[in-house]
N, CA, C and O atoms as a printed pandas DataFrame, in Angstrom:
     atom_number atom_name residue_name chain_id  residue_number  x_coord  y_coord  z_coord
0              1         N          MET        A               1    4.643    0.241  -22.848
1              2        CA          MET        A               1    4.339   -0.676  -21.759
2              3         C          MET        A               1    5.167   -0.283  -20.533
3              4         O          MET        A               1    6.385   -0.142  -20.634
4              5         N          PRO        A               2    4.522   -0.104  -19.379
5              6        CA          PRO        A               2    5.276    0.251  -18.162
6              7         C          PRO        A               2    6.245   -0.861  -17.757
7              8         O          PRO        A               2    6.046   -2.028  -18.094
8              9         N          ASP        A               3    7.292   -0.480  -17.031
9             10        CA          ASP        A               3    8.246   -1.474  -16.549
10            11         C          ASP        A               3    7.641   -2.271  -15.394
11            12         O          ASP        A               3    6.582   -1.923  -14.871
12            13         N          VAL        A               4    8.323   -3.337  -15.009
13            14        CA          VAL        A               4    7.814   -4.244  -13.983
14            15         C          VAL        A               4    7.604   -3.523  -12.651
15            16         O          VAL        A               4    6.619   -3.786  -11.961
16            17         N          ALA        A               5    8.511   -2.623  -12.282
17            18        CA          ALA        A               5    8.360   -1.897  -11.013
18            19         C          ALA        A               5    7.096   -1.035  -11.019
19            20         O          ALA        A               5    6.389   -0.962  -10.014
20            21         N          THR        A               6    6.815   -0.390  -12.138
21            22        CA          THR        A               6    5.608    0.436  -12.244
22            23         C          THR        A               6    4.355   -0.431  -12.174
23            24         O          THR        A               6    3.395   -0.085  -11.486
24            25         N          LEU        A               7    4.365   -1.553  -12.884
25            26        CA          LEU        A               7    3.219   -2.465  -12.840
26            27         C          LEU        A               7    2.990   -2.987  -11.426
27            28         O          LEU        A               7    1.845   -3.099  -10.988
28            29         N          GLY        A               8    4.060   -3.307  -10.713
29            30        CA          GLY        A               8    3.933   -3.760   -9.321
30            31         C          GLY        A               8    3.319   -2.687   -8.450
31            32         O          GLY        A               8    2.479   -2.981   -7.600
32            33         N          HIS        A               9    3.726   -1.449   -8.652
33            34        CA          HIS        A               9    3.186   -0.350   -7.854
34            35         C          HIS        A               9    1.706   -0.125   -8.174
35            36         O          HIS        A               9    0.898    0.081   -7.269
36            37         N          LEU        A              10    1.356   -0.165   -9.449
37            38        CA          LEU        A              10   -0.049   -0.013   -9.827
38            39         C          LEU        A              10   -0.900   -1.122   -9.223
39            40         O          LEU        A              10   -2.041   -0.890   -8.823
40            41         N          ASN        A              11   -0.343   -2.325   -9.157
41            42        CA          ASN        A              11   -1.048   -3.442   -8.544
42            43         C          ASN        A              11   -1.247   -3.194   -7.050
43            44         O          ASN        A              11   -2.319   -3.473   -6.513
44            45         N          LEU        A              12   -0.224   -2.673   -6.382
45            46        CA          LEU        A              12   -0.341   -2.379   -4.953
46            47         C          LEU        A              12   -1.402   -1.297   -4.699
47            48         O          LEU        A              12   -2.163   -1.387   -3.735
48            49         N          LEU        A              13   -1.448   -0.289   -5.556
49            50        CA          LEU        A              13   -2.478    0.740   -5.423
50            51         C          LEU        A              13   -3.870    0.119   -5.506
51            52         O          LEU        A              13   -4.746    0.429   -4.699
52            53         N          GLU        A              14   -4.062   -0.752   -6.478
53            54        CA          GLU        A              14   -5.379   -1.370   -6.638
54            55         C          GLU        A              14   -5.689   -2.310   -5.487
55            56         O          GLU        A              14   -6.840   -2.403   -5.062
56            57         N          PHE        A              15   -4.680   -3.012   -4.971
57            58        CA          PHE        A              15   -4.903   -3.868   -3.816
58            59         C          PHE        A              15   -5.342   -3.034   -2.608
59            60         O          PHE        A              15   -6.227   -3.449   -1.858
60            61         N          GLY        A              16   -4.733   -1.872   -2.418
61            62        CA          GLY        A              16   -5.128   -0.995   -1.317
62            63         C          GLY        A              16   -6.579   -0.584   -1.433
63            64         O          GLY        A              16   -7.311   -0.581   -0.443
64            65         N          ARG        A              17   -6.995   -0.240   -2.633
65            66        CA          ARG        A              17   -8.396    0.121   -2.854
66            67         C          ARG        A              17   -9.315   -1.052   -2.517
67            68         O          ARG        A              17  -10.300   -0.904   -1.793
68            69         N          GLU        A              18   -8.972   -2.213   -3.056
69            70        CA          GLU        A              18   -9.826   -3.388   -2.877
70            71         C          GLU        A              18   -9.867   -3.836   -1.413
71            72         O          GLU        A              18  -10.932   -4.176   -0.899
72            73         N          GLN        A              19   -8.717   -3.837   -0.744
73            74        CA          GLN        A              19   -8.673   -4.219    0.669
74            75         C          GLN        A              19   -9.574   -3.312    1.499
75            76         O          GLN        A              19  -10.223   -3.766    2.441
76            77         N          THR        A              20   -9.611   -2.047    1.151
77            78        CA          THR        A              20  -10.459   -1.095    1.865
78            79         C          THR        A              20  -11.939   -1.396    1.636
79            80         O          THR        A              20  -12.755   -1.265    2.549
80            81         N          ARG        A              21  -12.272   -1.792    0.436
81            82        CA          ARG        A              21  -13.669   -2.096    0.104
82            83         C          ARG        A              21  -14.180   -3.368    0.773
83            84         O          ARG        A              21  -15.392   -3.573    0.849
84            85         N          TRP        A              22  -13.294   -4.217    1.255
85            86        CA          TRP        A              22  -13.696   -5.477    1.879
86            87         C          TRP        A              22  -14.471   -5.257    3.172
87            88         O          TRP        A              22  -15.161   -6.169    3.628
88            89         N          SER        A              23  -14.379   -4.102    3.761
89            90        CA          SER        A              23  -15.031   -3.833    5.038
90            91         C          SER        A              23  -16.018   -2.684    4.908
91            92         O          SER        A              23  -15.731   -1.674    4.265
92            93         N          GLU        A              24  -17.163   -2.844    5.513
93            94        CA          GLU        A              24  -18.126   -1.744    5.542
94            95         C          GLU        A              24  -17.561   -0.546    6.294
95            96         O          GLU        A              24  -17.980    0.589    6.067
96            97         N          ALA        A              25  -16.613   -0.801    7.185
97            98        CA          ALA        A              25  -15.999    0.275    7.959
98            99         C          ALA        A              25  -14.839    0.938    7.219
99           100         O          ALA        A              25  -14.289    1.930    7.698
100          101         N          GLY        A              26  -14.460    0.403    6.057
101          102        CA          GLY        A              26  -13.343    0.958    5.300
102          103         C          GLY        A              26  -13.658    2.337    4.751
103          104         O          GLY        A              26  -14.808    2.642    4.434
104          105         N          ARG        A              27  -12.634    3.167    4.640
105          106        CA          ARG        A              27  -12.776    4.515    4.101
106          107         C          ARG        A              27  -11.680    4.718    3.052
107          108         O          ARG        A              27  -10.500    4.490    3.318
108          109         N          LEU        A              28  -12.083    5.142    1.876
109          110        CA          LEU        A              28  -11.169    5.316    0.756
110          111         C          LEU        A              28  -11.260    6.743    0.248
111          112         O          LEU        A              28  -12.354    7.264    0.037
112          113         N          ARG        A              29  -10.105    7.376    0.051
113          114        CA          ARG        A              29  -10.098    8.738   -0.484
114          115         C          ARG        A              29   -8.945    8.860   -1.483
115          116         O          ARG        A              29   -7.823    8.430   -1.218
116          117         N          GLU        A              30   -9.244    9.447   -2.617
117          118        CA          GLU        A              30   -8.223    9.752   -3.619
118          119         C          GLU        A              30   -8.355   11.227   -3.951
119          120         O          GLU        A              30   -9.361   11.663   -4.511
120          121         N          GLU        A              31   -7.320   11.994   -3.598
121          122        CA          GLU        A              31   -7.348   13.425   -3.896
122          123         C          GLU        A              31   -5.941   13.972   -3.948
123          124         O          GLU        A              31   -5.044   13.487   -3.259
124          125         N          ASP        A              32   -5.761   14.971   -4.760
125          126        CA          ASP        A              32   -4.473   15.648   -4.914
126          127         C          ASP        A              32   -3.339   14.673   -5.200
127          128         O          ASP        A              32   -2.202   14.899   -4.787
128          129         N          GLY        A              33   -3.649   13.577   -5.914
129          130        CA          GLY        A              33   -2.618   12.613   -6.288
130          131         C          GLY        A              33   -2.213   11.668   -5.183
131          132         O          GLY        A              33   -1.174   11.014   -5.276
132          133         N          VAL        A              34   -3.023   11.583   -4.127
133          134        CA          VAL        A              34   -2.718   10.716   -2.986
134          135         C          VAL        A              34   -3.865    9.727   -2.798
135          136         O          VAL        A              34   -5.036   10.107   -2.828
136          137         N          LEU        A              35   -3.520    8.464   -2.607
137          138        CA          LEU        A              35   -4.496    7.431   -2.298
138          139         C          LEU        A              35   -4.415    7.146   -0.804
139          140         O          LEU        A              35   -3.347    6.822   -0.283
140          141         N          LEU        A              36   -5.548    7.267   -0.120
141          142        CA          LEU        A              36   -5.637    7.029    1.322
142          143         C          LEU        A              36   -6.603    5.879    1.552
143          144         O          LEU        A              36   -7.775    5.958    1.184
144          145         N          CYS        A              37   -6.110    4.820    2.156
145          146        CA          CYS        A              37   -6.903    3.605    2.367
146          147         C          CYS        A              37   -6.965    3.297    3.856
147          148         O          CYS        A              37   -5.957    2.931    4.460
148          149         N          ALA        A              38   -8.132    3.442    4.440
149          150        CA          ALA        A              38   -8.350    3.093    5.844
150          151         C          ALA        A              38   -9.198    1.829    5.859
151          152         O          ALA        A              38  -10.385    1.865    5.535
152          153         N          SER        A              39   -8.598    0.734    6.229
153          154        CA          SER        A              39   -9.321   -0.540    6.223
154          155         C          SER        A              39  -10.277   -0.611    7.406
155          156         O          SER        A              39  -10.409    0.347    8.169
156          157         N          GLY        A              40  -10.932   -1.737    7.550
157          158        CA          GLY        A              40  -11.829   -1.932    8.684
158          159         C          GLY        A              40  -11.093   -2.108    9.988
159          160         O          GLY        A              40  -11.714   -2.134   11.051
160          161         N          SER        A              41   -9.761   -2.232    9.930
161          162        CA          SER        A              41   -8.939   -2.413   11.118
162          163         C          SER        A              41   -8.214   -1.116   11.449
163          164         O          SER        A              41   -7.875   -0.337   10.558
164          165         N          SER        A              42   -7.983   -0.893   12.731
165          166        CA          SER        A              42   -7.220    0.299   13.131
166          167         C          SER        A              42   -5.719    0.030   13.180
167          168         O          SER        A              42   -4.948    0.931   13.508
168          169         N          ILE        A              43   -5.291   -1.182   12.863
169          170        CA          ILE        A              43   -3.853   -1.499   12.850
170          171         C          ILE        A              43   -3.189   -0.636   11.784
171          172         O          ILE        A              43   -3.580   -0.695   10.618
172          173         N          PRO        A              44   -2.197    0.162   12.158
173          174        CA          PRO        A              44   -1.622    1.108   11.203
174          175         C          PRO        A              44   -0.702    0.483   10.161
175          176         O          PRO        A              44   -0.571    1.023    9.063
176          177         N          VAL        A              45   -0.069   -0.630   10.473
177          178        CA          VAL        A              45    0.928   -1.210    9.574
178          179         C          VAL        A              45    0.241   -1.943    8.428
179          180         O          VAL        A              45   -0.382   -2.985    8.629
180          181         N          ALA        A              46    0.359   -1.391    7.232
181          182        CA          ALA        A              46   -0.113   -1.966    5.972
182          183         C          ALA        A              46   -1.636   -2.026    5.831
183          184         O          ALA        A              46   -2.118   -2.307    4.734
184          185         N          LEU        A              47   -2.406   -1.778    6.875
185          186        CA          LEU        A              47   -3.861   -1.825    6.767
186          187         C          LEU        A              47   -4.482   -0.436    6.662
187          188         O          LEU        A              47   -5.666   -0.299    6.352
188          189         N          ASN        A              48   -3.694    0.570    6.917
189          190        CA          ASN        A              48   -4.105    1.964    6.794
190          191         C          ASN        A              48   -2.953    2.687    6.108
191          192         O          ASN        A              48   -1.929    2.977    6.726
192          193         N          THR        A              49   -3.136    2.972    4.821
193          194        CA          THR        A              49   -1.992    3.395    4.027
194          195         C          THR        A              49   -2.229    4.687    3.253
195          196         O          THR        A              49   -3.352    5.037    2.890
196          197         N          ALA        A              50   -1.119    5.373    3.021
197          198        CA          ALA        A              50   -1.081    6.545    2.139
198          199         C          ALA        A              50   -0.072    6.234    1.047
199          200         O          ALA        A              50    1.043    5.793    1.326
200          201         N          MET        A              51   -0.474    6.468   -0.212
201          202        CA          MET        A              51    0.407    6.171   -1.341
202          203         C          MET        A              51    0.291    7.259   -2.398
203          204         O          MET        A              51   -0.774    7.844   -2.595
204          205         N          ARG        A              52    1.397    7.517   -3.070
205          206        CA          ARG        A              52    1.391    8.423   -4.209
206          207         C          ARG        A              52    0.663    7.760   -5.377
207          208         O          ARG        A              52    0.897    6.592   -5.687
208          209         N          LEU        A              53   -0.214    8.515   -6.013
209          210        CA          LEU        A              53   -0.820    8.032   -7.255
210          211         C          LEU        A              53    0.059    8.360   -8.451
211          212         O          LEU        A              53    0.047    7.648   -9.455
212          213         N          TYR        A              54    0.815    9.432   -8.339
213          214        CA          TYR        A              54    1.683    9.890   -9.427
214          215         C          TYR        A              54    3.053   10.229   -8.850
215          216         O          TYR        A              54    3.163   10.744   -7.737
216          217         N          ASP        A              55    4.083    9.933   -9.618
217          218        CA          ASP        A              55    5.451   10.175   -9.156
218          219         C          ASP        A              55    5.717   11.652   -8.872
219          220         O          ASP        A              55    6.598   11.975   -8.075
220          221         N          SER        A              56    4.979   12.541   -9.504
221          222        CA          SER        A              56    5.216   13.978   -9.367
222          223         C          SER        A              56    4.609   14.595   -8.101
223          224         O          SER        A              56    4.860   15.765   -7.810
224          225         N          VAL        A              57    3.823   13.834   -7.353
225          226        CA          VAL        A              57    3.185   14.380   -6.149
226          227         C          VAL        A              57    4.263   14.675   -5.101
227          228         O          VAL        A              57    5.108   13.833   -4.799
228          229         N          GLU        A              58    4.208   15.866   -4.570
229          230        CA          GLU        A              58    5.204   16.286   -3.582
230          231         C          GLU        A              58    5.048   15.513   -2.275
231          232         O          GLU        A              58    3.923   15.248   -1.850
232          233         N          PRO        A              59    6.154   15.148   -1.631
233          234        CA          PRO        A              59    6.086   14.447   -0.347
234          235         C          PRO        A              59    5.250   15.186    0.691
235          236         O          PRO        A              59    4.509   14.555    1.445
236          237         N          ALA        A              60    5.356   16.510    0.742
237          238        CA          ALA        A              60    4.579   17.285    1.724
238          239         C          ALA        A              60    3.084   17.094    1.506
239          240         O          ALA        A              60    2.314   17.091    2.466
240          241         N          THR        A              61    2.669   16.934    0.259
241          242        CA          THR        A              61    1.259   16.709   -0.052
242          243         C          THR        A              61    0.807   15.359    0.484
243          244         O          THR        A              61   -0.276   15.243    1.059
244          245         N          VAL        A              62    1.643   14.332    0.293
245          246        CA          VAL        A              62    1.317   12.989    0.782
246          247         C          VAL        A              62    1.200   12.998    2.303
247          248         O          VAL        A              62    0.227   12.487    2.858
248          249         N          LEU        A              63    2.191   13.579    2.974
249          250        CA          LEU        A              63    2.206   13.557    4.440
250          251         C          LEU        A              63    1.071   14.400    5.038
251          252         O          LEU        A              63    0.464   14.000    6.032
252          253         N          ALA        A              64    0.785   15.546    4.449
253          254        CA          ALA        A              64   -0.311   16.378    4.960
254          255         C          ALA        A              64   -1.653   15.679    4.779
255          256         O          ALA        A              64   -2.501   15.720    5.670
256          257         N          ALA        A              65   -1.847   15.040    3.634
257          258        CA          ALA        A              65   -3.105   14.324    3.393
258          259         C          ALA        A              65   -3.254   13.163    4.371
259          260         O          ALA        A              65   -4.343   12.928    4.895
260          261         N          ALA        A              66   -2.171   12.442    4.618
261          262        CA          ALA        A              66   -2.214   11.311    5.549
262          263         C          ALA        A              66   -2.523   11.776    6.968
263          264         O          ALA        A              66   -3.356   11.181    7.651
264          265         N          GLU        A              67   -1.864   12.824    7.406
265          266        CA          GLU        A              67   -2.110   13.345    8.758
266          267         C          GLU        A              67   -3.556   13.787    8.936
267          268         O          GLU        A              67   -4.186   13.474    9.946
268          269         N          ALA        A              68   -4.080   14.511    7.958
269          270        CA          ALA        A              68   -5.452   15.006    8.058
270          271         C          ALA        A              68   -6.460   13.854    8.030
271          272         O          ALA        A              68   -7.377   13.810    8.850
272          273         N          PHE        A              69   -6.293   12.930    7.093
273          274        CA          PHE        A              69   -7.235   11.830    6.924
274          275         C          PHE        A              69   -7.215   10.872    8.112
275          276         O          PHE        A              69   -8.255   10.601    8.713
276          277         N          PHE        A              70   -6.035   10.361    8.448
277          278        CA          PHE        A              70   -5.953    9.381    9.525
278          279         C          PHE        A              70   -6.088   10.026   10.899
279          280         O          PHE        A              70   -6.588    9.397   11.831
280          281         N          GLY        A              71   -5.644   11.281   11.035
281          282        CA          GLY        A              71   -5.859   11.998   12.286
282          283         C          GLY        A              71   -7.341   12.162   12.573
283          284         O          GLY        A              71   -7.776   12.046   13.719
284          285         N          GLY        A              72   -8.116   12.432   11.525
285          286        CA          GLY        A              72   -9.558   12.554   11.672
286          287         C          GLY        A              72  -10.218   11.248   12.070
287          288         O          GLY        A              72  -11.291   11.245   12.673
288          289         N          LEU        A              73   -9.578   10.142   11.734
289          290        CA          LEU        A              73  -10.100    8.826   12.107
290          291         C          LEU        A              73   -9.538    8.346   13.448
291          292         O          LEU        A              73   -9.967    7.322   13.979
292          293         N          GLY        A              74   -8.577    9.096   13.984
293          294        CA          GLY        A              74   -7.972    8.728   15.263
294          295         C          GLY        A              74   -7.119    7.477   15.188
295          296         O          GLY        A              74   -7.111    6.672   16.119
296          297         N          ARG        A              75   -6.401    7.308   14.084
297          298        CA          ARG        A              75   -5.552    6.115   13.960
298          299         C          ARG        A              75   -4.249    6.427   13.244
299          300         O          ARG        A              75   -4.107    7.444   12.565
300          301         N          GLY        A              76   -3.319    5.528   13.418
301          302        CA          GLY        A              76   -2.029    5.643   12.749
302          303         C          GLY        A              76   -2.122    5.137   11.321
303          304         O          GLY        A              76   -3.180    4.695   10.873
304          305         N          TYR        A              77   -0.996    5.207   10.608
305          306        CA          TYR        A              77   -0.986    4.838    9.198
306          307         C          TYR        A              77    0.418    4.490    8.741
307          308         O          TYR        A              77    1.400    4.725    9.445
308          309         N          THR        A              78    0.488    3.928    7.553
309          310        CA          THR        A              78    1.747    3.601    6.895
310          311         C          THR        A              78    1.824    4.393    5.600
311          312         O          THR        A              78    0.868    4.399    4.824
312          313         N          VAL        A              79    2.948    5.063    5.355
313          314        CA          VAL        A              79    3.193    5.684    4.059
314          315         C          VAL        A              79    3.988    4.668    3.253
315          316         O          VAL        A              79    5.096    4.291    3.636
316          317         N          MET        A              80    3.424    4.231    2.144
317          318        CA          MET        A              80    4.098    3.256    1.302
318          319         C          MET        A              80    5.153    3.978    0.471
319          320         O          MET        A              80    4.832    4.862   -0.324
320          321         N          VAL        A              81    6.411    3.595    0.661
321          322        CA          VAL        A              81    7.537    4.204   -0.045
322          323         C          VAL        A              81    8.221    3.104   -0.852
323          324         O          VAL        A              81    8.697    2.112   -0.298
324          325         N          ARG        A              82    8.260    3.294   -2.145
325          326        CA          ARG        A              82    8.893    2.307   -3.022
326          327         C          ARG        A              82   10.403    2.336   -2.890
327          328         O          ARG        A              82   10.998    3.379   -2.620
328          329         N          ASP        A              83   11.010    1.187   -3.082
329          330        CA          ASP        A              83   12.461    1.059   -3.091
330          331         C          ASP        A              83   12.963    1.376   -4.500
331          332         O          ASP        A              83   13.637    0.572   -5.144
332          333         N          GLU        A              84   12.614    2.555   -4.939
333          334        CA          GLU        A              84   12.972    3.049   -6.265
334          335         C          GLU        A              84   13.415    4.500   -6.103
335          336         O          GLU        A              84   12.914    5.197   -5.221
336          337         N          PRO        A              85   14.332    4.962   -6.924
337          338        CA          PRO        A              85   14.803    6.347   -6.798
338          339         C          PRO        A              85   13.687    7.389   -6.833
339          340         O          PRO        A              85   13.820    8.448   -6.219
340          341         N          VAL        A              86   12.599    7.113   -7.534
341          342        CA          VAL        A              86   11.509    8.079   -7.632
342          343         C          VAL        A              86   10.891    8.390   -6.267
343          344         O          VAL        A              86   10.288    9.450   -6.095
344          345         N          ASP        A              87   11.030    7.492   -5.304
345          346        CA          ASP        A              87   10.459    7.725   -3.970
346          347         C          ASP        A              87   11.513    8.111   -2.925
347          348         O          ASP        A              87   11.204    8.172   -1.735
348          349         N          ASP        A              88   12.734    8.368   -3.351
349          350        CA          ASP        A              88   13.766    8.772   -2.387
350          351         C          ASP        A              88   13.352   10.025   -1.621
351          352         O          ASP        A              88   13.587   10.124   -0.417
352          353         N          ASP        A              89   12.737   10.982   -2.315
353          354        CA          ASP        A              89   12.311   12.215   -1.643
354          355         C          ASP        A              89   11.204   11.944   -0.635
355          356         O          ASP        A              89   11.169   12.565    0.428
356          357         N          LEU        A              90   10.306   11.029   -0.956
357          358        CA          LEU        A              90    9.224   10.687   -0.033
358          359         C          LEU        A              90    9.776    9.983    1.207
359          360         O          LEU        A              90    9.354   10.266    2.329
360          361         N          GLY        A              91   10.711    9.074    1.000
361          362        CA          GLY        A              91   11.342    8.398    2.135
362          363         C          GLY        A              91   12.060    9.383    3.047
363          364         O          GLY        A              91   11.959    9.294    4.270
364          365         N          ALA        A              92   12.782   10.316    2.450
365          366        CA          ALA        A              92   13.504   11.324    3.238
366          367         C          ALA        A              92   12.522   12.210    4.003
367          368         O          ALA        A              92   12.773   12.554    5.158
368          369         N          ALA        A              93   11.415   12.580    3.377
369          370        CA          ALA        A              93   10.422   13.417    4.050
370          371         C          ALA        A              93    9.775   12.664    5.213
371          372         O          ALA        A              93    9.494   13.256    6.256
372          373         N          CYS        A              94    9.543   11.379    5.041
373          374        CA          CYS        A              94    8.978   10.577    6.129
374          375         C          CYS        A              94    9.933   10.551    7.319
375          376         O          CYS        A              94    9.525   10.760    8.462
376          377         N          GLU        A              95   11.203   10.292    7.038
377          378        CA          GLU        A              95   12.208   10.267    8.112
378          379         C          GLU        A              95   12.306   11.621    8.792
379          380         O          GLU        A              95   12.355   11.696   10.020
380          381         N          ALA        A              96   12.334   12.689    8.009
381          382        CA          ALA        A              96   12.432   14.039    8.576
382          383         C          ALA        A              96   11.207   14.365    9.420
383          384         O          ALA        A              96   11.292   15.133   10.379
384          385         N          GLY        A              97   10.071   13.781    9.063
385          386        CA          GLY        A              97    8.839   14.011    9.813
386          387         C          GLY        A              97    8.680   13.112   11.023
387          388         O          GLY        A              97    7.658   13.163   11.707
388          389         N          GLY        A              98    9.693   12.280   11.296
389          390        CA          GLY        A              98    9.663   11.429   12.477
390          391         C          GLY        A              98    9.015   10.071   12.268
391          392         O          GLY        A              98    8.832    9.321   13.227
392          393         N          LEU        A              99    8.662    9.740   11.021
393          394        CA          LEU        A              99    8.111    8.414   10.758
394          395         C          LEU        A              99    9.239    7.396   10.736
395          396         O          LEU        A              99   10.340    7.694   10.274
396          397         N          VAL        A             100    8.974    6.221   11.224
397          398        CA          VAL        A             100    9.989    5.182   11.354
398          399         C          VAL        A             100    9.806    4.160   10.243
399          400         O          VAL        A             100    8.688    3.721    9.975
400          401         N          ALA        A             101   10.901    3.783    9.597
401          402        CA          ALA        A             101   10.834    2.769    8.541
402          403         C          ALA        A             101   10.478    1.423    9.153
403          404         O          ALA        A             101   11.065    1.014   10.155
404          405         N          PHE        A             102    9.539    0.753    8.564
405          406        CA          PHE        A             102    9.108   -0.563    9.016
406          407         C          PHE        A             102    9.769   -1.609    8.135
407          408         O          PHE        A             102    9.786   -1.486    6.911
408          409         N          ASN        A             103   10.312   -2.635    8.770
409          410        CA          ASN        A             103   10.936   -3.746    8.057
410          411         C          ASN        A             103   12.196   -3.318    7.318
411          412         O          ASN        A             103   12.555   -3.932    6.313
412          413         N          ALA        A             104   12.865   -2.291    7.787
413          414        CA          ALA        A             104   14.115   -1.845    7.177
414          415         C          ALA        A             104   15.257   -2.706    7.718
415          416         O          ALA        A             104   15.075   -3.273    8.795
416          417         N          PRO        A             105   16.390   -2.855    7.088
417          418        CA          PRO        A             105   16.745   -2.200    5.833
418          419         C          PRO        A             105   16.306   -2.961    4.581
419          420         O          PRO        A             105   16.351   -2.399    3.487
420          421         N          SER        A             106   15.892   -4.195    4.706
421          422        CA          SER        A             106   15.561   -4.959    3.496
422          423         C          SER        A             106   14.229   -4.548    2.894
423          424         O          SER        A             106   14.024   -4.713    1.691
424          425         N          GLY        A             107   13.321   -4.017    3.699
425          426        CA          GLY        A             107   12.036   -3.578    3.187
426          427         C          GLY        A             107   11.126   -4.727    2.821
427          428         O          GLY        A             107   11.477   -5.897    2.974
428          429         N          SER        A             108    9.957   -4.377    2.337
429          430        CA          SER        A             108    8.996   -5.352    1.836
430          431         C          SER        A             108    8.734   -5.012    0.384
431          432         O          SER        A             108    7.923   -4.133    0.093
432          433         N          PRO        A             109    9.399   -5.684   -0.524
433          434        CA          PRO        A             109    9.286   -5.297   -1.932
434          435         C          PRO        A             109    7.909   -5.589   -2.518
435          436         O          PRO        A             109    7.238   -6.539   -2.115
436          437         N          GLU        A             110    7.499   -4.760   -3.472
437          438        CA          GLU        A             110    6.319   -5.075   -4.258
438          439         C          GLU        A             110    6.757   -6.207   -5.178
439          440         O          GLU        A             110    7.720   -6.054   -5.930
440          441         N          MET        A             111    6.072   -7.325   -5.127
441          442        CA          MET        A             111    6.555   -8.511   -5.823
442          443         C          MET        A             111    5.753   -8.808   -7.080
443          444         O          MET        A             111    4.550   -8.557   -7.149
444          445         N          VAL        A             112    6.453   -9.352   -8.072
445          446        CA          VAL        A             112    5.858   -9.707   -9.343
446          447         C          VAL        A             112    6.336  -11.098   -9.726
447          448         O          VAL        A             112    7.520  -11.407   -9.593
448          449         N          CYS        A             113    5.436  -11.925  -10.193
449          450        CA          CYS        A             113    5.795  -13.238  -10.715
450          451         C          CYS        A             113    6.014  -13.063  -12.212
451          452         O          CYS        A             113    5.062  -12.807  -12.948
452          453         N          ARG        A             114    7.238  -13.196  -12.664
453          454        CA          ARG        A             114    7.561  -12.936  -14.067
454          455         C          ARG        A             114    7.371  -14.160  -14.963
455          456         O          ARG        A             114    7.294  -14.030  -16.185
456          457         N          GLU        A             115    7.297  -15.334  -14.365
457          458        CA          GLU        A             115    7.121  -16.562  -15.139
458          459         C          GLU        A             115    6.051  -17.410  -14.479
459          460         O          GLU        A             115    5.814  -17.313  -13.274
460          461         N          ARG        A             116    5.409  -18.240  -15.284
461          462        CA          ARG        A             116    4.397  -19.146  -14.758
462          463         C          ARG        A             116    5.053  -20.081  -13.747
463          464         O          ARG        A             116    6.134  -20.616  -13.995
464          465         N          LEU        A             117    4.394  -20.271  -12.611
465          466        CA          LEU        A             117    4.904  -21.171  -11.588
466          467         C          LEU        A             117    4.720  -22.616  -12.022
467          468         O          LEU        A             117    3.814  -22.935  -12.792
468          469         N          THR        A             118    5.582  -23.477  -11.524
469          470        CA          THR        A             118    5.405  -24.895  -11.792
470          471         C          THR        A             118    4.175  -25.373  -11.035
471          472         O          THR        A             118    3.769  -24.776  -10.037
472          473         N          GLU        A             119    3.601  -26.441  -11.518
473          474        CA          GLU        A             119    2.413  -26.977  -10.863
474          475         C          GLU        A             119    2.763  -27.403   -9.445
475          476         O          GLU        A             119    3.821  -27.987   -9.207
476          477         N          VAL        A             120    1.882  -27.114   -8.516
477          478        CA          VAL        A             120    2.096  -27.501   -7.128
478          479         C          VAL        A             120    0.913  -28.336   -6.677
479          480         O          VAL        A             120   -0.181  -28.247   -7.235
480          481         N          GLU        A             121    1.143  -29.127   -5.683
481          482        CA          GLU        A             121    0.075  -29.961   -5.145
482          483         C          GLU        A             121   -0.952  -29.078   -4.440
483          484         O          GLU        A             121   -0.595  -28.177   -3.680
484          485         N          ALA        A             122   -2.217  -29.345   -4.698
485          486        CA          ALA        A             122   -3.281  -28.575   -4.068
486          487         C          ALA        A             122   -3.312  -28.835   -2.565
487          488         O          ALA        A             122   -2.985  -29.931   -2.109
488          489         N          ILE        A             123   -3.701  -27.839   -1.814
489          490        CA          ILE        A             123   -3.841  -27.999   -0.381
490          491         C          ILE        A             123   -5.287  -27.760    0.009
491          492         O          ILE        A             123   -6.036  -27.119   -0.728
492          493         N          ASP        A             124   -5.671  -28.258    1.131
493          494        CA          ASP        A             124   -7.035  -28.093    1.635
494          495         C          ASP        A             124   -7.025  -26.967    2.662
495          496         O          ASP        A             124   -6.336  -27.062    3.678
496          497         N          VAL        A             125   -7.773  -25.918    2.410
497          498        CA          VAL        A             125   -7.863  -24.789    3.323
498          499         C          VAL        A             125   -9.242  -24.825    3.970
499          500         O          VAL        A             125  -10.262  -24.819    3.281
500          501         N          ARG        A             126   -9.263  -24.863    5.316
501          502        CA          ARG        A             126  -10.537  -24.915    6.041
502          503         C          ARG        A             126  -10.496  -23.936    7.213
503          504         O          ARG        A             126   -9.432  -23.665    7.769
504          505         N          PRO        A             127  -11.664  -23.408    7.580
505          506        CA          PRO        A             127  -11.702  -22.518    8.740
506          507         C          PRO        A             127  -11.417  -23.293   10.030
507          508         O          PRO        A             127  -11.781  -24.462   10.159
508          509         N          VAL        A             128  -10.772  -22.635   10.963
509          510        CA          VAL        A             128  -10.558  -23.210   12.276
510          511         C          VAL        A             128  -11.855  -23.042   13.075
511          512         O          VAL        A             128  -12.403  -21.943   13.155
512          513         N          VAL        A             129  -12.334  -24.125   13.657
513          514        CA          VAL        A             129  -13.612  -24.051   14.369
514          515         C          VAL        A             129  -13.486  -24.262   15.875
515          516         O          VAL        A             129  -14.462  -24.087   16.604
516          517         N          ASP        A             130  -12.313  -24.632   16.343
517          518        CA          ASP        A             130  -12.127  -24.789   17.787
518          519         C          ASP        A             130  -10.700  -24.482   18.174
519          520         O          ASP        A             130  -10.350  -24.559   19.352
């Protein structure tokens, strides 16, 4: 059974795929161990992402794939770097390539709920119409 950090990362990969599928304008590519998700939005932060599918994928492969894919779309992107030692090389390569860490130094952790939440009062969610 994978550890919690691995399960969180696998969940984030699947969320990236699904978020991309939500839009007819979304573009999804998986090749050479890299997942590239271009959502229907051109906002680069978290909506257009490059992620390693496997820990063994070289940082240069991730960055080259991201540049080619998102450059072809004429938009920026986010390289998702885990706060785990396995991604230290990817983080260093991003910095060396001039990419800026977003939300540093605390980062945005991949989150997991390890226990059932206590019951909460239901809320009413409605679209804003004016």
